[in-house]
PDB file of C-alpha atoms in Angstrom:
ATOM      1  CA  MET A   4      27.357 -46.539  -2.096  1.00 86.00           C
ATOM      2  CA  ARG A   5      28.986 -43.204  -0.781  1.00 90.00           C
ATOM      3  CA  ARG A   6      29.128 -40.593  -3.418  1.00 94.00           C
ATOM      4  CA  ILE A   7      30.878 -37.219  -3.373  1.00 96.00           C
ATOM      5  CA  ILE A   8      28.659 -34.514  -5.089  1.00 96.00           C
ATOM      6  CA  THR A   9      29.657 -30.985  -5.799  1.00 97.00           C
ATOM      7  CA  VAL A  10      27.260 -28.158  -6.667  1.00 97.00           C
ATOM      8  CA  THR A  11      28.509 -24.669  -7.706  1.00 97.00           C
ATOM      9  CA  VAL A  12      25.937 -22.174  -7.178  1.00 97.00           C
ATOM     10  CA  LEU A  13      25.232 -18.241  -7.382  1.00 97.00           C
ATOM     11  CA  ASN A  14      25.707 -16.946  -3.930  1.00 93.00           C
ATOM     12  CA  GLN A  15      22.058 -16.027  -3.440  1.00 92.00           C
ATOM     13  CA  SER A  16      19.716 -16.236  -0.433  1.00 92.00           C
ATOM     14  CA  GLY A  17      17.854 -19.529  -0.168  1.00 93.00           C
ATOM     15  CA  VAL A  18      19.986 -21.495  -2.548  1.00 94.00           C
ATOM     16  CA  LEU A  19      21.326 -23.704   0.142  1.00 94.00           C
ATOM     17  CA  ASN A  20      17.832 -24.582   1.398  1.00 94.00           C
ATOM     18  CA  ARG A  21      16.559 -25.259  -1.983  1.00 94.00           C
ATOM     19  CA  VAL A  22      19.414 -27.847  -2.650  1.00 95.00           C
ATOM     20  CA  THR A  23      19.240 -29.647   0.629  1.00 94.00           C
ATOM     21  CA  GLY A  24      15.479 -29.611   0.428  1.00 93.00           C
ATOM     22  CA  LEU A  25      15.525 -31.310  -2.809  1.00 93.00           C
ATOM     23  CA  LEU A  26      18.149 -33.974  -1.115  1.00 92.00           C
ATOM     24  CA  MET A  27      15.677 -34.384   1.820  1.00 91.00           C
ATOM     25  CA  LYS A  28      12.689 -34.452  -0.558  1.00 90.00           C
ATOM     26  CA  ARG A  29      14.262 -37.493  -2.334  1.00 88.00           C
ATOM     27  CA  GLN A  30      15.235 -39.009   0.859  1.00 88.00           C
ATOM     28  CA  PHE A  31      19.087 -38.948   0.622  1.00 90.00           C
ATOM     29  CA  ASN A  32      20.862 -39.032   3.810  1.00 89.00           C
ATOM     30  CA  ILE A  33      23.613 -36.160   4.064  1.00 92.00           C
ATOM     31  CA  GLU A  34      26.510 -37.595   5.876  1.00 92.00           C
ATOM     32  CA  SER A  35      28.564 -34.563   5.389  1.00 93.00           C
ATOM     33  CA  MET A  36      28.282 -31.215   3.733  1.00 95.00           C
ATOM     34  CA  THR A  37      30.384 -28.026   3.419  1.00 96.00           C
ATOM     35  CA  VAL A  38      29.825 -24.630   1.569  1.00 96.00           C
ATOM     36  CA  GLY A  39      32.173 -21.842   0.946  1.00 94.00           C
ATOM     37  CA  HIS A  40      33.222 -19.307  -1.499  1.00 94.00           C
ATOM     38  CA  THR A  41      35.069 -20.019  -4.703  1.00 95.00           C
ATOM     39  CA  GLU A  42      37.633 -17.808  -6.823  1.00 95.00           C
ATOM     40  CA  GLN A  43      34.543 -15.833  -8.026  1.00 95.00           C
ATOM     41  CA  ASP A  44      32.867 -13.413  -5.775  1.00 92.00           C
ATOM     42  CA  ASN A  45      29.356 -14.231  -6.314  1.00 96.00           C
ATOM     43  CA  VAL A  46      29.667 -18.212  -6.555  1.00 97.00           C
ATOM     44  CA  SER A  47      29.823 -20.741  -3.864  1.00 97.00           C
ATOM     45  CA  LYS A  48      30.515 -24.481  -3.893  1.00 97.00           C
ATOM     46  CA  MET A  49      28.877 -27.069  -1.901  1.00 97.00           C
ATOM     47  CA  THR A  50      30.160 -30.516  -1.372  1.00 97.00           C
ATOM     48  CA  PHE A  51      28.142 -33.275   0.026  1.00 96.00           C
ATOM     49  CA  ILE A  52      28.702 -36.596   0.945  1.00 95.00           C
ATOM     50  CA  VAL A  53      25.678 -38.999   0.344  1.00 94.00           C
ATOM     51  CA  HIS A  54      24.821 -42.451   0.331  1.00 90.00           C
ATOM     52  CA  VAL A  55      23.243 -43.840  -2.845  1.00 88.00           C
ATOM     53  CA  GLU A  56      22.479 -47.520  -3.466  1.00 86.00           C
ATOM     54  CA  ASP A  57      20.588 -47.196  -6.819  1.00 87.00           C
ATOM     55  CA  ALA A  58      22.643 -45.592  -9.697  1.00 88.00           C
ATOM     56  CA  GLN A  59      19.307 -44.596 -11.572  1.00 91.00           C
ATOM     57  CA  LYS A  60      18.355 -42.434  -8.395  1.00 90.00           C
ATOM     58  CA  LEU A  61      21.702 -40.793  -8.295  1.00 91.00           C
ATOM     59  CA  GLU A  62      21.344 -39.837 -12.011  1.00 93.00           C
ATOM     60  CA  GLN A  63      18.011 -38.466 -11.269  1.00 92.00           C
ATOM     61  CA  LEU A  64      19.253 -36.396  -8.362  1.00 92.00           C
ATOM     62  CA  LEU A  65      22.138 -35.024 -10.498  1.00 95.00           C
ATOM     63  CA  LYS A  66      19.567 -33.994 -13.165  1.00 95.00           C
ATOM     64  CA  GLN A  67      17.150 -32.246 -10.806  1.00 94.00           C
ATOM     65  CA  LEU A  68      19.834 -30.527  -8.737  1.00 96.00           C
ATOM     66  CA  GLN A  69      21.109 -28.946 -12.328  1.00 96.00           C
ATOM     67  CA  LYS A  70      17.506 -27.762 -12.898  1.00 94.00           C
ATOM     68  CA  GLN A  71      17.434 -25.577  -9.669  1.00 93.00           C
ATOM     69  CA  ILE A  72      17.385 -21.960  -9.794  1.00 90.00           C
ATOM     70  CA  ASP A  73      21.001 -20.428  -9.235  1.00 95.00           C
ATOM     71  CA  VAL A  74      22.906 -23.760  -9.929  1.00 97.00           C
ATOM     72  CA  LEU A  75      25.641 -23.610 -12.182  1.00 97.00           C
ATOM     73  CA  LYS A  76      27.317 -26.731 -12.278  1.00 97.00           C
ATOM     74  CA  VAL A  77      26.716 -30.321 -10.574  1.00 97.00           C
ATOM     75  CA  GLN A  78      29.398 -33.016 -10.708  1.00 96.00           C
ATOM     76  CA  ASP A  79      29.675 -36.521  -9.175  1.00 96.00           C
ATOM     77  CA  LEU A  80      33.296 -36.543  -8.318  1.00 95.00           C
ATOM     78  CA  THR A  81      33.350 -40.055  -6.849  1.00 93.00           C
ATOM     79  CA  ASP A  82      35.068 -42.001  -9.570  1.00 92.00           C
ATOM     80  CA  GLN A  83      37.543 -39.252 -10.659  1.00 92.00           C
ATOM     81  CA  ALA A  84      41.075 -38.366  -9.423  1.00 92.00           C
ATOM     82  CA  ILE A  85      40.364 -35.704  -6.616  1.00 93.00           C
ATOM     83  CA  VAL A  86      41.638 -33.795  -3.678  1.00 92.00           C
ATOM     84  CA  VAL A  87      39.774 -34.449  -0.498  1.00 94.00           C
ATOM     85  CA  ARG A  88      40.298 -32.652   2.815  1.00 96.00           C
ATOM     86  CA  GLU A  89      38.459 -32.386   6.285  1.00 96.00           C
ATOM     87  CA  LEU A  90      39.458 -30.558   9.226  1.00 97.00           C
ATOM     88  CA  ALA A  91      38.532 -31.799  12.781  1.00 98.00           C
ATOM     89  CA  LEU A  92      39.121 -30.383  16.386  1.00 98.00           C
ATOM     90  CA  VAL A  93      39.688 -32.724  18.893  1.00 98.00           C
ATOM     91  CA  LYS A  94      39.759 -32.291  22.703  1.00 98.00           C
ATOM     92  CA  VAL A  95      41.720 -35.048  24.558  1.00 98.00           C
ATOM     93  CA  GLN A  96      42.326 -36.073  28.003  1.00 97.00           C
ATOM     94  CA  ALA A  97      46.044 -35.539  28.312  1.00 95.00           C
ATOM     95  CA  PRO A  98      47.342 -35.087  31.836  1.00 94.00           C
ATOM     96  CA  ALA A  99      50.857 -34.118  32.250  1.00 92.00           C
ATOM     97  CA  THR A 100      52.087 -37.876  32.655  1.00 94.00           C
ATOM     98  CA  LYS A 101      50.451 -38.903  29.423  1.00 94.00           C
ATOM     99  CA  ARG A 102      51.438 -36.000  27.147  1.00 95.00           C
ATOM    100  CA  LEU A 103      54.913 -37.365  25.941  1.00 95.00           C
ATOM    101  CA  GLU A 104      53.088 -40.602  25.190  1.00 95.00           C
ATOM    102  CA  LEU A 105      50.348 -39.080  23.264  1.00 96.00           C
ATOM    103  CA  SER A 106      52.727 -36.841  21.380  1.00 94.00           C
ATOM    104  CA  ASN A 107      54.971 -39.670  20.142  1.00 95.00           C
ATOM    105  CA  LEU A 108      51.787 -41.806  19.260  1.00 95.00           C
ATOM    106  CA  ILE A 109      50.352 -39.189  17.074  1.00 95.00           C
ATOM    107  CA  GLU A 110      53.275 -37.809  15.542  1.00 95.00           C
ATOM    108  CA  PRO A 111      52.748 -39.640  12.049  1.00 96.00           C
ATOM    109  CA  PHE A 112      49.364 -37.686  11.671  1.00 97.00           C
ATOM    110  CA  ARG A 113      51.129 -34.187  11.762  1.00 96.00           C
ATOM    111  CA  VAL A 114      48.520 -32.704  13.985  1.00 97.00           C
ATOM    112  CA  GLN A 115      48.687 -29.324  15.604  1.00 97.00           C
ATOM    113  CA  ILE A 116      48.030 -28.427  19.239  1.00 96.00           C
ATOM    114  CA  ILE A 117      45.727 -25.256  19.039  1.00 97.00           C
ATOM    115  CA  ASP A 118      44.827 -25.293  22.856  1.00 97.00           C
ATOM    116  CA  ALA A 119      46.365 -26.830  26.072  1.00 95.00           C
ATOM    117  CA  GLY A 120      45.235 -26.917  29.490  1.00 95.00           C
ATOM    118  CA  ARG A 121      46.271 -28.641  32.702  1.00 95.00           C
ATOM    119  CA  GLN A 122      44.311 -31.883  31.770  1.00 96.00           C
ATOM    120  CA  VAL A 123      43.101 -31.387  28.146  1.00 97.00           C
ATOM    121  CA  VAL A 124      44.899 -30.985  24.793  1.00 97.00           C
ATOM    122  CA  THR A 125      43.224 -29.755  21.679  1.00 98.00           C
ATOM    123  CA  TYR A 126      44.466 -30.936  18.315  1.00 98.00           C
ATOM    124  CA  GLN A 127      43.559 -29.524  14.774  1.00 98.00           C
ATOM    125  CA  ILE A 128      44.080 -32.483  12.270  1.00 98.00           C
ATOM    126  CA  THR A 129      43.250 -31.811   8.472  1.00 97.00           C
ATOM    127  CA  GLY A 130      43.352 -34.616   5.752  1.00 96.00           C
ATOM    128  CA  HIS A 131      41.333 -37.350   4.216  1.00 94.00           C
ATOM    129  CA  PRO A 132      38.341 -38.514   6.254  1.00 94.00           C
ATOM    130  CA  GLU A 133      39.818 -42.069   6.916  1.00 94.00           C
ATOM    131  CA  LYS A 134      43.012 -40.392   8.340  1.00 97.00           C
ATOM    132  CA  ILE A 135      40.983 -38.227  10.626  1.00 97.00           C
ATOM    133  CA  ASP A 136      39.022 -41.455  11.705  1.00 97.00           C
ATOM    134  CA  ALA A 137      42.255 -43.290  12.402  1.00 97.00           C
ATOM    135  CA  PHE A 138      43.578 -40.387  14.371  1.00 98.00           C
ATOM    136  CA  ILE A 139      40.321 -40.229  16.770  1.00 98.00           C
ATOM    137  CA  GLU A 140      40.334 -44.095  17.110  1.00 98.00           C
ATOM    138  CA  LEU A 141      43.957 -43.859  18.178  1.00 97.00           C
ATOM    139  CA  VAL A 142      43.383 -41.275  20.905  1.00 97.00           C
ATOM    140  CA  ARG A 143      40.074 -42.459  22.099  1.00 97.00           C
ATOM    141  CA  PRO A 144      41.603 -44.738  24.751  1.00 97.00           C
ATOM    142  CA  TYR A 145      43.214 -41.453  26.283  1.00 97.00           C
ATOM    143  CA  GLY A 146      39.466 -39.948  26.322  1.00 97.00           C
ATOM    144  CA  VAL A 147      37.946 -37.830  23.692  1.00 98.00           C
ATOM    145  CA  LYS A 148      36.503 -34.925  25.726  1.00 97.00           C
ATOM    146  CA  GLU A 149      34.926 -33.190  22.632  1.00 98.00           C
ATOM    147  CA  LEU A 150      35.083 -33.488  18.893  1.00 98.00           C
ATOM    148  CA  THR A 151      33.930 -31.293  15.848  1.00 97.00           C
ATOM    149  CA  ARG A 152      34.410 -32.036  12.157  1.00 97.00           C
ATOM    150  CA  THR A 153      34.020 -29.541   9.277  1.00 95.00           C
ATOM    151  CA  GLY A 154      32.924 -32.106   6.674  1.00 93.00           C
ATOM    152  CA  VAL A 155      34.586 -33.060   3.548  1.00 94.00           C
ATOM    153  CA  THR A 156      35.336 -30.555   0.651  1.00 94.00           C
ATOM    154  CA  ALA A 157      36.655 -31.701  -2.755  1.00 93.00           C
ATOM    155  CA  PHE A 158      37.773 -31.053  -6.246  1.00 89.00           C
ATOM    156  CA  THR A 159      39.034 -32.737  -9.158  1.00 91.00           C
ATOM    157  CA  ARG A 160      42.833 -33.020  -9.759  1.00 90.00           C
ATOM    158  CA  GLU A 161      44.301 -31.427 -12.848  1.00 87.00           C
ATOM    159  CA  GLN A 162      45.310 -34.669 -14.228  1.00 80.00           C
ATOM    160  CA  GLN A 163      42.872 -37.129 -14.900  1.00 73.00           C
ATOM    161  CA  LYS A 164      45.209 -39.731 -16.740  1.00 63.00           C
ATOM    162  CA  TYR A 165      45.207 -42.328 -14.067  1.00 56.00           C
ATOM    163  CA  PRO A 166      41.517 -43.064 -13.087  1.00 52.00           C
ATOM    164  CA  THR A 167      42.362 -46.538 -11.566  1.00 51.00           C
ATOM    165  CA  GLN A 168      44.432 -44.830  -8.821  1.00 48.00           C
ATOM    166  CA  THR A 169      41.539 -42.632  -7.601  1.00 46.00           C
ATOM    167  CA  LYS A 170      41.587 -43.971  -4.162  1.00 49.00           C
ATOM    168  CA  LEU A 171      45.386 -43.260  -3.835  1.00 43.00           C
ATOM    169  CA  LEU A 172      45.231 -39.930  -5.164  1.00 45.00           C
ATOM    170  CA  ALA A 173      42.362 -38.942  -2.806  1.00 45.00           C
ATOM    171  CA  TYR A 174      44.870 -39.051   0.121  1.00 41.00           C
TER     172      TYR A 174
END
């Protein structure tokens, strides 16, 4: 099962290494990881997407993360109403003869062109990872020359009244 875990930490040297080392030691595969500053100067938040098949193993991981030096808070956001975003940069083969067709095709994704050359256009897309996956599959027949993704970042929504709508709210 895919889980979204956030770890709020003091922004100290070595904390990222300790947290990822614990995940590696417990044999969790990190699918995605982002780290960034928060609203507090000396605090950062890490967001991990990990695959966990055993609920007991997940609970053990969360407890072990909380015990780490410089860790302030650990949350499993998976079953909560959350905001999830990722950014991707995608270079697509786009000769002049295909650009109008490609532009019309990708319009619903609200992508931005951030660079254009004679044969290649670089798009920036942000949104839920599934939206990015769909965009990539849509442009793949044109030729994806290069692709890079930031990884997921997430936090809980202010309103948690409708937990059954988590999947809808995540978009």
